[in-house]
Short mmCIF file of C-alpha atoms in Angstrom, two decimals:
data_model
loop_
_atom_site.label_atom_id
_atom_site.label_comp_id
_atom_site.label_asym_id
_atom_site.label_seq_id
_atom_site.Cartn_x
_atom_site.Cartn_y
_atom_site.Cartn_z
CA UNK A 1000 4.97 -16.16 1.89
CA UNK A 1001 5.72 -15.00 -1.39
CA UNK A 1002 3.49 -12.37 -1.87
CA UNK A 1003 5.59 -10.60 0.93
CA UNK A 1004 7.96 -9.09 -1.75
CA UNK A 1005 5.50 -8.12 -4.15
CA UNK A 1006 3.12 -6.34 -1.10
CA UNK A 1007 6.80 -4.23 -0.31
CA UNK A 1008 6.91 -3.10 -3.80
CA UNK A 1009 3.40 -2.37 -4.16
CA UNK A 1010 3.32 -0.33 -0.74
CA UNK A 1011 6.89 1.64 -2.37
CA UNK A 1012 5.13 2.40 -5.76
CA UNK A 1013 1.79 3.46 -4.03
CA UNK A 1014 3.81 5.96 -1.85
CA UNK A 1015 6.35 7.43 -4.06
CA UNK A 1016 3.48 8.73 -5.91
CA UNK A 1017 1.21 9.83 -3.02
CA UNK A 1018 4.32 11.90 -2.05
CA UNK A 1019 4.04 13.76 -5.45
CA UNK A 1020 0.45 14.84 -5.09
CA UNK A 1021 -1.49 11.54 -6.36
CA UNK A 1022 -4.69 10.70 -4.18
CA UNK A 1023 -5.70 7.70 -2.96
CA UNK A 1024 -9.52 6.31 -4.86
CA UNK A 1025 -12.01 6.20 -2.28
CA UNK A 1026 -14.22 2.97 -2.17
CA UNK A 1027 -17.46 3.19 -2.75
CA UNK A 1028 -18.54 -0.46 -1.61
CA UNK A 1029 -19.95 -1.13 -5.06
CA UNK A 1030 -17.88 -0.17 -7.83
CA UNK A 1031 -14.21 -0.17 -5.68
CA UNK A 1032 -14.21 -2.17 -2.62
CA UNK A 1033 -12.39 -4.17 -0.42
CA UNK A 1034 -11.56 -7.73 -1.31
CA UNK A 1035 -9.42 -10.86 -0.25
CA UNK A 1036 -6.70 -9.87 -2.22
CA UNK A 1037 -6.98 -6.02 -1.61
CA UNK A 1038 -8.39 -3.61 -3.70
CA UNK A 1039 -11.06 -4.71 -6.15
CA UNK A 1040 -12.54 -2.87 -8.97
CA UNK A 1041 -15.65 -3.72 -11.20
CA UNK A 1042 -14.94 -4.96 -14.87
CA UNK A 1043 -17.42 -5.88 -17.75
CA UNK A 1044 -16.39 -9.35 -16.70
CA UNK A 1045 -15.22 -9.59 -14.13
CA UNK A 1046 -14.01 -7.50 -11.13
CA UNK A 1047 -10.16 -6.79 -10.92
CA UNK A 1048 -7.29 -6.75 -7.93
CA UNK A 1049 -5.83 -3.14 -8.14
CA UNK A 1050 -2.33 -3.37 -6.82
CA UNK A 1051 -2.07 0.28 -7.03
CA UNK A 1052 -5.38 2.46 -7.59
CA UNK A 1053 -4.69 6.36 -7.70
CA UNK A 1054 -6.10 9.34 -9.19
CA UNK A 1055 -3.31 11.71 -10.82
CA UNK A 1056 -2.83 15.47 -9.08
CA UNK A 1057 -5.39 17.07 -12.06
CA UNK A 1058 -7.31 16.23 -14.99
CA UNK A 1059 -7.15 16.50 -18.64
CA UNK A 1060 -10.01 19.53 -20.06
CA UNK A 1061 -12.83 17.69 -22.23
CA UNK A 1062 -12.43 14.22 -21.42
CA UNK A 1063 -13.49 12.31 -18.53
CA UNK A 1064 -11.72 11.58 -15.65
CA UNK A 1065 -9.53 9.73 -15.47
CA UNK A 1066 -7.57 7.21 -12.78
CA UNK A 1067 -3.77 5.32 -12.73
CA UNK A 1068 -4.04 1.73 -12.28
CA UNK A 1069 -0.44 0.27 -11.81
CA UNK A 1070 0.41 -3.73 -11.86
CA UNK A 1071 3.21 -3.79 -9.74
CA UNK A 1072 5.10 -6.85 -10.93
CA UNK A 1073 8.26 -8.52 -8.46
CA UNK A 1074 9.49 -11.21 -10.52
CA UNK A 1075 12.74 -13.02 -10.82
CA UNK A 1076 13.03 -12.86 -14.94
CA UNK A 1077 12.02 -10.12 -17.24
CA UNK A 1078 8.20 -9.30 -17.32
CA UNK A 1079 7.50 -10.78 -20.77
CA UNK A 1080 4.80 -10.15 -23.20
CA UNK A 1081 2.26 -12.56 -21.47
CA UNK A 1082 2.03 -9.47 -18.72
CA UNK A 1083 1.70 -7.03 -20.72
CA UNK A 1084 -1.35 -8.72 -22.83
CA UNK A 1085 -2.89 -8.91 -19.41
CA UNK A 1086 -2.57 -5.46 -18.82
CA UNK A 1087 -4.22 -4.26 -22.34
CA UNK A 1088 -7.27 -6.62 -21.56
CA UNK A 1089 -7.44 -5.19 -17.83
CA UNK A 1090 -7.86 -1.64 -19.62
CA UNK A 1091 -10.48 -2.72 -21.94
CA UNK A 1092 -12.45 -5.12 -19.18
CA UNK A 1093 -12.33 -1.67 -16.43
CA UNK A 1094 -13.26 0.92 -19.31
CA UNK A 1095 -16.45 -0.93 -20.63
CA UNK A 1096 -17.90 -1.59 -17.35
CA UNK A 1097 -21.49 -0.11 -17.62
CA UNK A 1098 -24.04 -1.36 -15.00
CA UNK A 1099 -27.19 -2.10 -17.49
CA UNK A 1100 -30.93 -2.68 -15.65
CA UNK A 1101 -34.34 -4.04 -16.76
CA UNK A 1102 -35.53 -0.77 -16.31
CA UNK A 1103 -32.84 1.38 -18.18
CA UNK A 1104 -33.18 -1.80 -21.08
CA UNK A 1105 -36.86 -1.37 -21.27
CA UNK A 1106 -36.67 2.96 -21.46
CA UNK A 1107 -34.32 2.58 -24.29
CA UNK A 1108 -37.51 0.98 -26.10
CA UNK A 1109 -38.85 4.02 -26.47
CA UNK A 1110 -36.52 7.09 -28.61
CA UNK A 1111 -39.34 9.43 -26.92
CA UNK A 1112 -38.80 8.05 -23.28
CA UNK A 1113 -38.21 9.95 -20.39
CA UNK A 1114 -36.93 7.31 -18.05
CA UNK A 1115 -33.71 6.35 -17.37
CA UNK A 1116 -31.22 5.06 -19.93
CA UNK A 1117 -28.23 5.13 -18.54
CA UNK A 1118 -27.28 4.39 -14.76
CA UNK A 1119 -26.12 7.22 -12.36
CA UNK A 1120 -23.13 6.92 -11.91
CA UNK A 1121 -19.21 8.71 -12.30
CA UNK A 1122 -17.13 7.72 -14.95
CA UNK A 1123 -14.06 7.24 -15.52
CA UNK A 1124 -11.69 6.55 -18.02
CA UNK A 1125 -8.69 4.28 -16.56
CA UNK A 1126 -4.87 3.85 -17.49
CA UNK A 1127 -3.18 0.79 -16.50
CA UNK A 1128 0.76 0.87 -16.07
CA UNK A 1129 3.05 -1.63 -15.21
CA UNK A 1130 6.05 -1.59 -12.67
CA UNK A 1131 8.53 -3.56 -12.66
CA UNK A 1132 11.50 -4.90 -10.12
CA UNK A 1133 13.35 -7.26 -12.61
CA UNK A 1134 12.83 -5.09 -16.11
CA UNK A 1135 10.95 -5.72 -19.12
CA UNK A 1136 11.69 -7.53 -21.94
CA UNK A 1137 12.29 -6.66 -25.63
CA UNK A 1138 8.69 -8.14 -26.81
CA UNK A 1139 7.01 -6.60 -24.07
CA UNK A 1140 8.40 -3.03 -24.57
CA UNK A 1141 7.31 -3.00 -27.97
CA UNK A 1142 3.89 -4.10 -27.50
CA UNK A 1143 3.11 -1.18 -24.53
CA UNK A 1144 4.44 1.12 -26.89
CA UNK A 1145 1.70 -0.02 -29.76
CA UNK A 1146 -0.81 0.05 -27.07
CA UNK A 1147 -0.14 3.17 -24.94
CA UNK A 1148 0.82 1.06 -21.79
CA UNK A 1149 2.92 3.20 -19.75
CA UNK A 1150 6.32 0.73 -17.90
CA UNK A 1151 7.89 1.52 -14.88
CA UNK A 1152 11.15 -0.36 -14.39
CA UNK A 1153 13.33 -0.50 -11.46
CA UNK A 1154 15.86 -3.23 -12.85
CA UNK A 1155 19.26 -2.57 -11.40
CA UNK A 1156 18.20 0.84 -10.31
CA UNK A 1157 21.08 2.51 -8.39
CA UNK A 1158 18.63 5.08 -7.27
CA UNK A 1159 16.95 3.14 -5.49
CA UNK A 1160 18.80 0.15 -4.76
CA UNK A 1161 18.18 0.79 -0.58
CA UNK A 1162 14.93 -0.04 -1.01
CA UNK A 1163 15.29 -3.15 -3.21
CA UNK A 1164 17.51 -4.50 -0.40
CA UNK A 1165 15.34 -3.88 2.27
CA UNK A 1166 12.68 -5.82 -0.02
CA UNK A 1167 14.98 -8.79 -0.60
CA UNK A 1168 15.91 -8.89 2.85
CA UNK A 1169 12.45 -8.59 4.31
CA UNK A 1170 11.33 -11.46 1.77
CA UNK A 1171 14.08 -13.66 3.08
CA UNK A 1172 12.77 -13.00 7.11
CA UNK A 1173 9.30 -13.31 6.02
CA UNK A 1174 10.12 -17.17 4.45
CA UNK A 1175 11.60 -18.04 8.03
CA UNK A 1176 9.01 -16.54 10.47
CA UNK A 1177 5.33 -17.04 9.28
CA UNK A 1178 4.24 -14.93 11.75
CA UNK A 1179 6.24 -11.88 11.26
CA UNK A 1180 5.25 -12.54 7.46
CA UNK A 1181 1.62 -12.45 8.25
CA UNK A 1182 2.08 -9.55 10.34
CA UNK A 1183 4.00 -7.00 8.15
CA UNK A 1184 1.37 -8.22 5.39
CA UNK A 1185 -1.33 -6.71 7.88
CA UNK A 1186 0.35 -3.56 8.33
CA UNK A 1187 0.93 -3.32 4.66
CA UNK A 1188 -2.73 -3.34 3.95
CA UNK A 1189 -3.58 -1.07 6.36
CA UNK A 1190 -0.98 1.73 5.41
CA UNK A 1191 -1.75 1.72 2.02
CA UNK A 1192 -5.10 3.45 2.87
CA UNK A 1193 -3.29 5.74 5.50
CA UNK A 1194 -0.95 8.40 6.30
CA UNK A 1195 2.78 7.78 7.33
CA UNK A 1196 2.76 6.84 11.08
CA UNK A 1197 6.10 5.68 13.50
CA UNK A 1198 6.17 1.95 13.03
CA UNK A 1199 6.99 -0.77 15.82
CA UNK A 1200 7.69 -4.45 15.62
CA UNK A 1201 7.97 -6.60 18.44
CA UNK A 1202 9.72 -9.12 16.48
CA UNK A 1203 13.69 -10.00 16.18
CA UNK A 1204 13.40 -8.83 12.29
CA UNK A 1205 11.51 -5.49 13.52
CA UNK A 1206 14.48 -3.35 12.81
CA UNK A 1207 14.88 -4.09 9.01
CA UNK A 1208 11.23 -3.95 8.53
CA UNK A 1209 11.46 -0.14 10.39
CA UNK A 1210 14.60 0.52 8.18
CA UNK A 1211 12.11 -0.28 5.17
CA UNK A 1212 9.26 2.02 6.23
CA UNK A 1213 11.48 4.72 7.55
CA UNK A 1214 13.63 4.71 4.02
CA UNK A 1215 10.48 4.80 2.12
CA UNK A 1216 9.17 7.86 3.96
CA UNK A 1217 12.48 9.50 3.25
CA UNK A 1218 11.52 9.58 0.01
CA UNK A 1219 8.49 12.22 0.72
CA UNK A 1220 11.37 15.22 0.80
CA UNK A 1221 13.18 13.82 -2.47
CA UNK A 1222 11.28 12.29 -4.81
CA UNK A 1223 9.65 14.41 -7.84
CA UNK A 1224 7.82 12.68 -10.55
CA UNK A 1225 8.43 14.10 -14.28
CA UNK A 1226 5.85 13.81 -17.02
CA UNK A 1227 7.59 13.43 -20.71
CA UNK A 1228 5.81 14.81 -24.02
CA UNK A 1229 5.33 11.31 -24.97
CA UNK A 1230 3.80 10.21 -21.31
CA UNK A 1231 6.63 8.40 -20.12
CA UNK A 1232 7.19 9.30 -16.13
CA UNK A 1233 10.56 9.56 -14.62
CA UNK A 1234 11.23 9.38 -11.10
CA UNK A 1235 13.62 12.32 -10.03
CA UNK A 1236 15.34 11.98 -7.27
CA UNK A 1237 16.61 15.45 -5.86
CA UNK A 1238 20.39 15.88 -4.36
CA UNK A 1239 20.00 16.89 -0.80
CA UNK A 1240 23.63 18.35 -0.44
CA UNK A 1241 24.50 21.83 -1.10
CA UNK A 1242 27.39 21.34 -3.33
CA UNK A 1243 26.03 19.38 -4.99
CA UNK A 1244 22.52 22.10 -6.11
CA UNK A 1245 25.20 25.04 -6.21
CA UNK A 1246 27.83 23.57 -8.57
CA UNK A 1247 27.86 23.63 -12.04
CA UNK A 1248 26.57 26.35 -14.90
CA UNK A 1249 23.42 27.57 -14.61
CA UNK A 1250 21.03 28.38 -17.42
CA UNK A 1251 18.77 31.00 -16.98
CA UNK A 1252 16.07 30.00 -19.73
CA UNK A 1253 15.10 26.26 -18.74
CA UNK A 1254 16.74 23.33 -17.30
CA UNK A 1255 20.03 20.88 -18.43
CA UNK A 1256 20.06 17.47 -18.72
CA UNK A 1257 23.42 15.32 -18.82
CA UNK A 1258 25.13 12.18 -17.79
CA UNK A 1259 26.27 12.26 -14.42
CA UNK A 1260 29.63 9.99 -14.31
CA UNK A 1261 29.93 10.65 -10.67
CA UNK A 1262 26.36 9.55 -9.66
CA UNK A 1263 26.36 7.32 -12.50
CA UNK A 1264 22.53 8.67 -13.47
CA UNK A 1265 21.50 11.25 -15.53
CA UNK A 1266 21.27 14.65 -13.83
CA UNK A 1267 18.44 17.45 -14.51
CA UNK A 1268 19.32 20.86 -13.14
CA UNK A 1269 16.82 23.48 -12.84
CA UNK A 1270 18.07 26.55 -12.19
CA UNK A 1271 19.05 26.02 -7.97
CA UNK A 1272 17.72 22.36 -8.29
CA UNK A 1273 19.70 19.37 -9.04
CA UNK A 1274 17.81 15.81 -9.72
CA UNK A 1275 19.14 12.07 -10.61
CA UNK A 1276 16.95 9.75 -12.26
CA UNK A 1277 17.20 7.01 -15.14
CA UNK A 1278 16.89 6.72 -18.66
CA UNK A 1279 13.92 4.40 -19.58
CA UNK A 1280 14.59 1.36 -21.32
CA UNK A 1281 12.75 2.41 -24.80
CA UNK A 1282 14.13 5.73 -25.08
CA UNK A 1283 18.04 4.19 -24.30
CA UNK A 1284 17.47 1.63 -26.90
CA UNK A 1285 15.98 4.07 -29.39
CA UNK A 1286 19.35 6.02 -28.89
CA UNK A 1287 21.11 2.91 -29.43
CA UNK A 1288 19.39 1.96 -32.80
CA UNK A 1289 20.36 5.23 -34.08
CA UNK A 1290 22.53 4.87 -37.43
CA UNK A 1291 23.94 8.26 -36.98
CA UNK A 1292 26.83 9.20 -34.66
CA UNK A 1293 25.86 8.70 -30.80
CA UNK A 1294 26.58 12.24 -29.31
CA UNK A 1295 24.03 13.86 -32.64
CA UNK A 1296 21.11 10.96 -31.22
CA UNK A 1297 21.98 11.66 -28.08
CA UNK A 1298 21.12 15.66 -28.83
CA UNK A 1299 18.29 14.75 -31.05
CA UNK A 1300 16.38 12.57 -28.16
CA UNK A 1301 16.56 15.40 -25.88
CA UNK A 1302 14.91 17.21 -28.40
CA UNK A 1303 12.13 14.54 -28.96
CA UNK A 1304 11.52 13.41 -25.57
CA UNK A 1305 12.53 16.16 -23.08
CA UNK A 1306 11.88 20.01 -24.61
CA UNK A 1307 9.13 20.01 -21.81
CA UNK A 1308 8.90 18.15 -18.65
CA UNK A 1309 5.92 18.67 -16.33
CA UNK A 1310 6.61 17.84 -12.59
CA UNK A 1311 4.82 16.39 -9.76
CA UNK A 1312 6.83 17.84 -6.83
CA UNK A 1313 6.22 16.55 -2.88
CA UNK A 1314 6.83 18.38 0.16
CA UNK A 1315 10.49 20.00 0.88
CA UNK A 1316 12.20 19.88 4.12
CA UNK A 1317 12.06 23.52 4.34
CA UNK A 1318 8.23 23.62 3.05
CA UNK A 1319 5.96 23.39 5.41
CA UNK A 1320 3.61 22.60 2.06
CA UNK A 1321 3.49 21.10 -1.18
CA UNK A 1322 4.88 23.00 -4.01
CA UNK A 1323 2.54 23.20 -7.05
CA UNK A 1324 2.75 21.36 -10.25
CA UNK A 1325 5.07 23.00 -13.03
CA UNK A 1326 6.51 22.76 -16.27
CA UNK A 1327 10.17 23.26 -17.36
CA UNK A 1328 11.31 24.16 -20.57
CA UNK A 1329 14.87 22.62 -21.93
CA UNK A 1330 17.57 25.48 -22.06
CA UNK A 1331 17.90 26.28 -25.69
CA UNK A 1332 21.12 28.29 -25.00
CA UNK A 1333 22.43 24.67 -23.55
CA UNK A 1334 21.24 22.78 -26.87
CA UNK A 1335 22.92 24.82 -29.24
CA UNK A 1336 26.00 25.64 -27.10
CA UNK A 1337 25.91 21.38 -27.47
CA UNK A 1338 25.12 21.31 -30.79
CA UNK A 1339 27.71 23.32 -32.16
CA UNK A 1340 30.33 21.74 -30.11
CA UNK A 1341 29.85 18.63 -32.41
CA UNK A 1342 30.66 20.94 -35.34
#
């Protein structure tokens, strides 16, 4: 039962982003339905598995609209370029679908027609991601970039390394007991398509698989998804204790962003909010490759990549809601209170 790992980390992906305001795609029976393997959606060739079909919390003004497709990707090596190529032709097979008749072909005979020349029918412009347990390799990173393919990677994420055990250790029941493999594949489907609910296995491994659903849903009071200028997303992962959101200086014109020894992550504070998360892979190496000292690139890729984060908050513990989207603004009194201690 292999596909046991990569179902986990399909279900993990699918909810952190539900939790920050994504909505599930209803199926229409037609153009997205259900299939063997799950989710299915038409392409000019051929129809597609979605391992993760959303639609993001609002749209972009004069275009159409648009929906997140993510490949969710549990491998043992680095996803290599192979993947990614994959991904690019996905795009282009799901965003040329057009259903053509004999009847629409025939009106289009005519400039003067008044028939039909185009079916009825929504659409929509797609984005295809890629998310990764085991990272991404040089090759691959590149490529995206050149073709706008957002990557997600959770490679040797301390964030959210509960969750990768709980995979690994669920994988490792599953290969023992077919049954209890087949079984927490059923309930995977299923809650994929609906809300959180108290789970219950009969079985000697029911405990871990609880721990698993029970840590993900944790995640609906903590997790915040950021938006960079350049598209990237970051999962932000806000500090739940006190002294940790009240220490610190505070800013009063936009947020702070820093490396975090203790937490070994970067830290984002926002006025009386504290968040972790990690540096993508492409921005760290771009800091790398810099020929000028570290601590200047360092400044200068805040600049580049962060000046203006917009985020996808879920609900609070103290909400009884969902707060709305917003943007933050990088505190220029922190940026030049930086800069000119490198003077």
């Amino acid at each position: 039962m292999s596909s046991v790992k990569g179902k986990l980390f399909e279900f993990f992906v699918y909810k952190l982003l539900i939790f920050c305001r994504f909505q599930p795609v209803v199926k229409d029976g037609l153009l997205v339905y259900n299939g063997p393997a799950g989710t299915m959606l038409q392409g000019l060739g051929q129809p597609h598995n979605a391992d993760v079909l959303l639609t993001p919390p609002f749209q972009t003004p004069f275009y159409f609209p648009t929906r997140l497709l993510i490949e969710c990707k549990c491998c043992e090596m680095e996803i290599g370029l192979p993947v990614i190529r994959n991904a690019l032709g996905l795009r282009e097979d799901i965003n040329h679908f057009e259903i053509v008749t004999e009847e629409i072909l025939k009106s289009r005979r005519s400039a003067r027609s008044a028939g039909c020349i185009s079916y009825p029918m929504q659409r929509y412009h797609y984005q295809v991601a890629v998310a990764s347990m085991s990272g991404f390799k040089s090759t691959a990173i590149s490529f995206a970039q050149a073709h706008k393919i957002p990557l997600v990677s959770f490679y040797h994420s301390l964030l959210f390394e509960d969750i990768q055990a709980c995979i690994s250790e669920l994988e490792y029941y599953a290969q023992q007991d077919e049954v209890f493999a087949e079984k927490l594949l059923d309930l995977l489907k299923r809650e994929m398509n609906a809300p959180d609910r108290d789970f219950y296995f009969e079985d000697s491994y029911g405990n871990i698989a609880m721990e698993f659903f029970n840590r993900v849903s944790a995640y609906r009071h903590l997790i915040t998804i950021g938006l960079l200028e350049d598209g990237t997303i970051l999962f932000l992962v806000r500090a739940e204790d006190t002294a940790a959101q009240e220490g610190g200086e505070q800013y009063d014109d936009g947020y702070t962003i820093h490396w975090s020894t203790e937490s070994k992550a970067w830290e984002l504070r926002d006025q009386n909010r504290k968040y972790y998360f990690e540096l993508p892979r492409a921005i760290l190496e771009e800091w790398k490759r810099s020929i000028v000292e570290k601590r200047h690139a360092a400044l200068q890729i805040k600049r580049d990549y962060f000046s203006r984060i917009i985020l996808f908050e879920g609900s609070t513990r103290q909400g009884s809601g969902r707060e709305e989207i917003k943007t933050i603004y990088l505190s220029e009194k922190f940026m030049q209170e930086a800069e000119q201690e490198l003077e």
